[in-house]
Short mmCIF file of C-alpha atoms in Angstrom, two decimals:
data_model
loop_
_atom_site.label_atom_id
_atom_site.label_comp_id
_atom_site.label_asym_id
_atom_site.label_seq_id
_atom_site.Cartn_x
_atom_site.Cartn_y
_atom_site.Cartn_z
CA MET S 1 136.42 -141.12 -117.20
CA VAL S 2 136.51 -137.52 -117.37
CA LEU S 3 136.79 -138.12 -121.05
CA VAL S 4 133.44 -140.27 -120.98
CA GLY S 5 131.52 -138.36 -118.31
CA GLY S 6 132.23 -134.95 -120.34
CA GLY S 7 131.40 -136.58 -123.54
CA VAL S 8 128.31 -137.66 -122.45
CA ALA S 9 127.43 -134.18 -120.47
CA VAL S 10 128.28 -132.41 -123.76
CA ALA S 11 125.97 -134.77 -125.84
CA VAL S 12 122.88 -134.55 -123.87
CA GLY S 13 123.74 -130.92 -123.40
CA LEU S 14 123.03 -130.65 -126.93
CA LEU S 15 120.55 -133.27 -127.91
CA ASP S 16 118.37 -132.12 -124.33
CA SER S 17 118.60 -129.66 -121.54
CA TRP S 18 122.07 -127.95 -120.49
CA ARG S 19 120.13 -128.12 -117.03
CA HIS S 20 120.66 -132.07 -117.33
CA ALA S 21 124.00 -132.30 -118.61
CA PRO S 22 125.82 -132.76 -115.17
CA ALA S 23 123.81 -135.72 -113.62
CA ALA S 24 124.26 -137.46 -116.93
CA GLY S 25 127.96 -136.70 -117.31
CA TRP S 26 128.69 -137.44 -113.65
CA ALA S 27 126.35 -140.66 -113.83
CA ALA S 28 128.74 -142.15 -116.77
CA ALA S 29 131.88 -141.24 -114.68
CA ALA S 30 130.55 -142.70 -111.67
CA GLY S 31 129.76 -145.65 -113.81
CA ILE S 32 133.18 -146.58 -115.51
CA TYR S 33 135.21 -145.15 -112.09
CA VAL S 34 133.30 -147.80 -110.15
CA VAL S 35 133.60 -150.87 -112.61
CA TRP S 36 137.11 -150.04 -113.58
CA VAL S 37 138.55 -149.82 -109.79
CA TRP S 38 136.36 -152.93 -108.48
CA LEU S 39 137.91 -155.06 -111.68
CA THR S 40 141.06 -153.78 -110.49
CA ILE S 41 141.20 -154.40 -106.67
CA SER S 42 138.92 -157.05 -106.13
CA PRO S 43 141.00 -160.19 -107.68
CA MET S 44 144.09 -158.47 -105.47
CA ASP S 45 145.19 -160.95 -103.01
CA ALA S 46 146.10 -159.67 -99.11
CA GLU S 47 149.80 -159.00 -99.84
CA THR S 48 148.79 -157.36 -103.37
CA THR S 49 146.29 -155.28 -101.29
CA ALA S 50 148.64 -153.97 -98.51
CA ALA S 51 151.33 -152.78 -101.79
CA HIS S 52 148.76 -151.40 -103.61
CA SER S 53 146.35 -149.28 -100.60
CA THR S 54 150.01 -147.95 -100.01
CA GLU S 55 152.05 -147.10 -102.42
CA GLU S 56 152.95 -142.98 -102.32
CA ASP S 57 150.63 -141.30 -104.27
CA PRO S 58 150.42 -136.99 -103.40
CA GLN S 59 147.34 -136.81 -105.41
CA ARG S 60 145.39 -139.90 -103.80
CA ARG S 61 143.49 -137.47 -101.26
CA LEU S 62 143.33 -134.49 -103.06
CA GLY S 63 141.80 -136.63 -106.09
CA ASN S 64 140.03 -138.78 -103.31
CA PHE S 65 138.54 -135.02 -102.06
CA LEU S 66 137.67 -133.88 -104.89
CA THR S 67 135.77 -137.15 -106.31
CA MET S 68 133.71 -137.21 -103.10
CA THR S 69 132.31 -133.58 -103.26
CA CYS S 70 131.47 -134.16 -107.08
CA ALA S 71 129.70 -137.12 -105.57
CA LEU S 72 127.85 -134.66 -103.11
CA ALA S 73 127.19 -132.21 -105.82
CA SER S 74 125.69 -134.67 -108.17
CA LEU S 75 122.69 -134.49 -105.43
CA VAL S 76 122.37 -131.14 -106.04
CA ALA S 77 122.12 -132.01 -109.95
CA VAL S 78 119.93 -134.46 -109.27
CA ALA S 79 117.29 -132.07 -107.34
CA ILE S 80 117.70 -130.58 -111.00
CA VAL S 81 116.51 -133.01 -112.80
CA MET S 82 113.97 -134.28 -110.31
CA ALA S 83 112.59 -130.49 -110.39
CA ASP S 84 112.30 -130.56 -114.39
CA ALA S 85 110.44 -133.98 -114.25
CA HIS S 86 107.82 -132.60 -112.67
CA THR S 87 106.98 -130.37 -116.29
CA ALA S 88 107.78 -132.87 -118.60
CA THR S 89 106.35 -135.54 -121.08
CA PRO S 90 105.36 -138.72 -118.61
CA ASN S 91 107.89 -140.56 -121.01
CA GLY S 92 110.06 -137.34 -120.20
CA ARG S 93 109.16 -137.64 -116.40
CA LEU S 94 110.03 -141.62 -116.73
CA ALA S 95 113.78 -140.55 -118.51
CA LEU S 96 114.43 -137.97 -116.31
CA GLY S 97 113.33 -140.26 -113.03
CA GLY S 98 115.93 -142.78 -114.46
CA LEU S 99 118.50 -140.86 -114.78
CA ALA S 100 118.09 -139.25 -110.99
CA LEU S 101 118.00 -142.51 -109.69
CA SER S 102 120.94 -143.93 -111.46
CA THR S 103 123.13 -141.44 -110.37
CA THR S 104 122.40 -141.57 -106.95
CA ILE S 105 122.85 -145.15 -106.79
CA LEU S 106 126.21 -144.77 -108.98
CA SER S 107 127.40 -141.52 -106.93
CA TRP S 108 126.44 -144.21 -103.72
CA LEU S 109 128.41 -146.62 -105.00
CA MET S 110 131.44 -144.41 -105.76
CA MET S 111 131.22 -143.34 -101.88
CA HIS S 112 131.67 -146.61 -100.61
CA LEU S 113 134.17 -147.86 -103.27
CA LEU S 114 136.77 -144.90 -102.06
CA PHE S 115 136.05 -145.79 -97.89
CA THR S 116 137.17 -149.39 -99.18
CA LEU S 117 140.79 -148.00 -100.29
CA ARG S 118 140.09 -145.82 -97.47
CA TYR S 119 139.97 -148.75 -95.17
CA ALA S 120 143.21 -150.34 -96.77
CA GLN S 121 145.01 -147.69 -96.42
CA THR S 122 144.59 -146.53 -93.33
CA TYR S 123 144.65 -150.63 -92.51
CA TYR S 124 148.38 -151.23 -94.01
CA ASP S 125 149.59 -147.55 -93.67
CA THR S 126 151.22 -147.70 -90.31
CA PRO S 127 152.90 -150.85 -88.93
CA PRO S 128 152.62 -152.98 -87.93
CA PRO S 129 148.98 -153.39 -89.83
CA GLY S 130 145.45 -153.14 -87.90
CA GLY S 131 143.22 -150.84 -86.71
CA ILE S 132 140.35 -153.90 -87.58
CA ASP S 133 139.64 -156.92 -86.47
CA PHE S 134 138.67 -159.37 -88.75
CA ASN S 135 138.63 -162.25 -86.55
CA GLN S 136 140.89 -164.49 -88.83
CA THR S 137 144.14 -165.82 -88.72
CA GLN S 138 145.28 -164.41 -92.45
CA PRO S 139 145.47 -160.79 -93.58
CA PRO S 140 142.79 -158.87 -94.99
CA ARG S 141 142.28 -157.94 -98.90
CA TYR S 142 140.59 -155.73 -100.65
CA THR S 143 137.22 -157.56 -100.37
CA ASP S 144 137.31 -157.72 -96.70
CA PHE S 145 137.39 -153.84 -96.74
CA ALA S 146 134.85 -153.77 -99.34
CA TYR S 147 132.53 -155.74 -97.11
CA ILE S 148 133.32 -153.53 -94.01
CA SER S 149 132.64 -150.28 -96.39
CA LEU S 150 129.30 -151.95 -97.62
CA SER S 151 128.66 -152.94 -94.02
CA PHE S 152 128.76 -149.14 -92.54
CA GLY S 153 127.20 -147.82 -96.08
CA THR S 154 123.97 -149.75 -95.19
CA ALA S 155 123.49 -150.16 -91.97
CA TYR S 156 125.82 -148.42 -90.17
CA CYS S 157 127.57 -150.66 -88.20
CA VAL S 158 129.34 -154.18 -88.39
CA SER S 159 128.46 -157.51 -86.29
CA ASP S 160 131.61 -159.77 -86.67
CA THR S 161 134.30 -157.22 -86.47
CA ALA S 162 136.14 -154.89 -84.21
CA ILE S 163 137.41 -151.43 -85.00
CA THR S 164 140.22 -150.88 -82.53
CA SER S 165 142.22 -147.78 -83.56
CA SER S 166 141.16 -144.17 -83.27
CA ASP S 167 142.23 -143.20 -87.42
CA VAL S 168 140.17 -145.86 -88.59
CA ARG S 169 136.99 -145.00 -86.24
CA ALA S 170 137.41 -141.44 -87.71
CA GLU S 171 137.18 -143.15 -91.04
CA THR S 172 133.74 -144.71 -90.35
CA LEU S 173 132.38 -141.31 -88.80
CA ARG S 174 132.95 -139.69 -91.84
CA HIS S 175 131.41 -142.99 -93.76
CA THR S 176 128.42 -143.24 -91.70
CA LEU S 177 127.64 -139.68 -91.86
CA LEU S 178 127.80 -139.68 -95.74
CA SER S 179 125.87 -142.80 -95.78
CA PHE S 180 123.46 -140.88 -94.27
CA VAL S 181 122.71 -138.07 -96.47
CA PHE S 182 123.28 -140.24 -99.89
CA ALA S 183 120.57 -142.68 -97.96
CA ASN S 184 117.96 -140.20 -97.56
CA GLY S 185 118.82 -138.57 -100.91
CA ILE S 186 118.06 -141.97 -102.55
CA LEU S 187 114.71 -142.33 -100.29
CA ALA S 188 113.99 -138.80 -102.02
CA THR S 189 114.53 -139.29 -105.36
CA THR S 190 112.37 -142.95 -105.05
CA ILE S 191 109.52 -140.91 -103.21
CA ASN S 192 109.82 -138.04 -106.35
CA LEU S 193 110.05 -140.60 -108.92
CA VAL S 194 106.92 -142.51 -107.94
CA VAL S 195 104.95 -139.15 -107.31
CA SER S 196 106.28 -138.07 -110.12
CA LEU S 197 104.78 -141.13 -112.51
CA ALA S 198 101.71 -141.47 -110.97
CA SER S 199 100.90 -137.46 -111.12
CA GLY S 200 101.19 -137.72 -114.70
CA SER S 201 98.85 -138.88 -117.40
#
């Protein structure tokens, strides 16, 4: 992930502009991370989910914090790209707009994936497992937590489950606030892309 992102950033810096390199590198790294992690966790059953989500990893919290910080910082990189798009050629506007939009969307997906992992860890970390009532008899797996994550990330609520612990509520509060930031980032990027393309000839 880091090597590919760094390689893409250097390539874009050398071939295009160093101002656009951070966004391109981050988009590549985020895309690989999302695909790799999802392919790893989506097949897991409930038992494997419980074991995986509670593995002792002292660097996990730091890694998640740094990743989320970089995702938020990517919005700054997107703003730089969109600012440059206003003075680019028509083809350049399209390329920069695509880069800005893909960077924002991939960061958005990464955020929801990180919260999928956090919800699972919070649910299974303290015996007895709980904090979310899924209204089912079988224990939840990662895909159940992904459903929770995307529901809060897109609608800021979930209708068919109940949050039953303060720890999970704290996670959902952080999640919905960050989702609001990214939703506005995606909207602003899309509007800027349309305006930029419409203003060019």
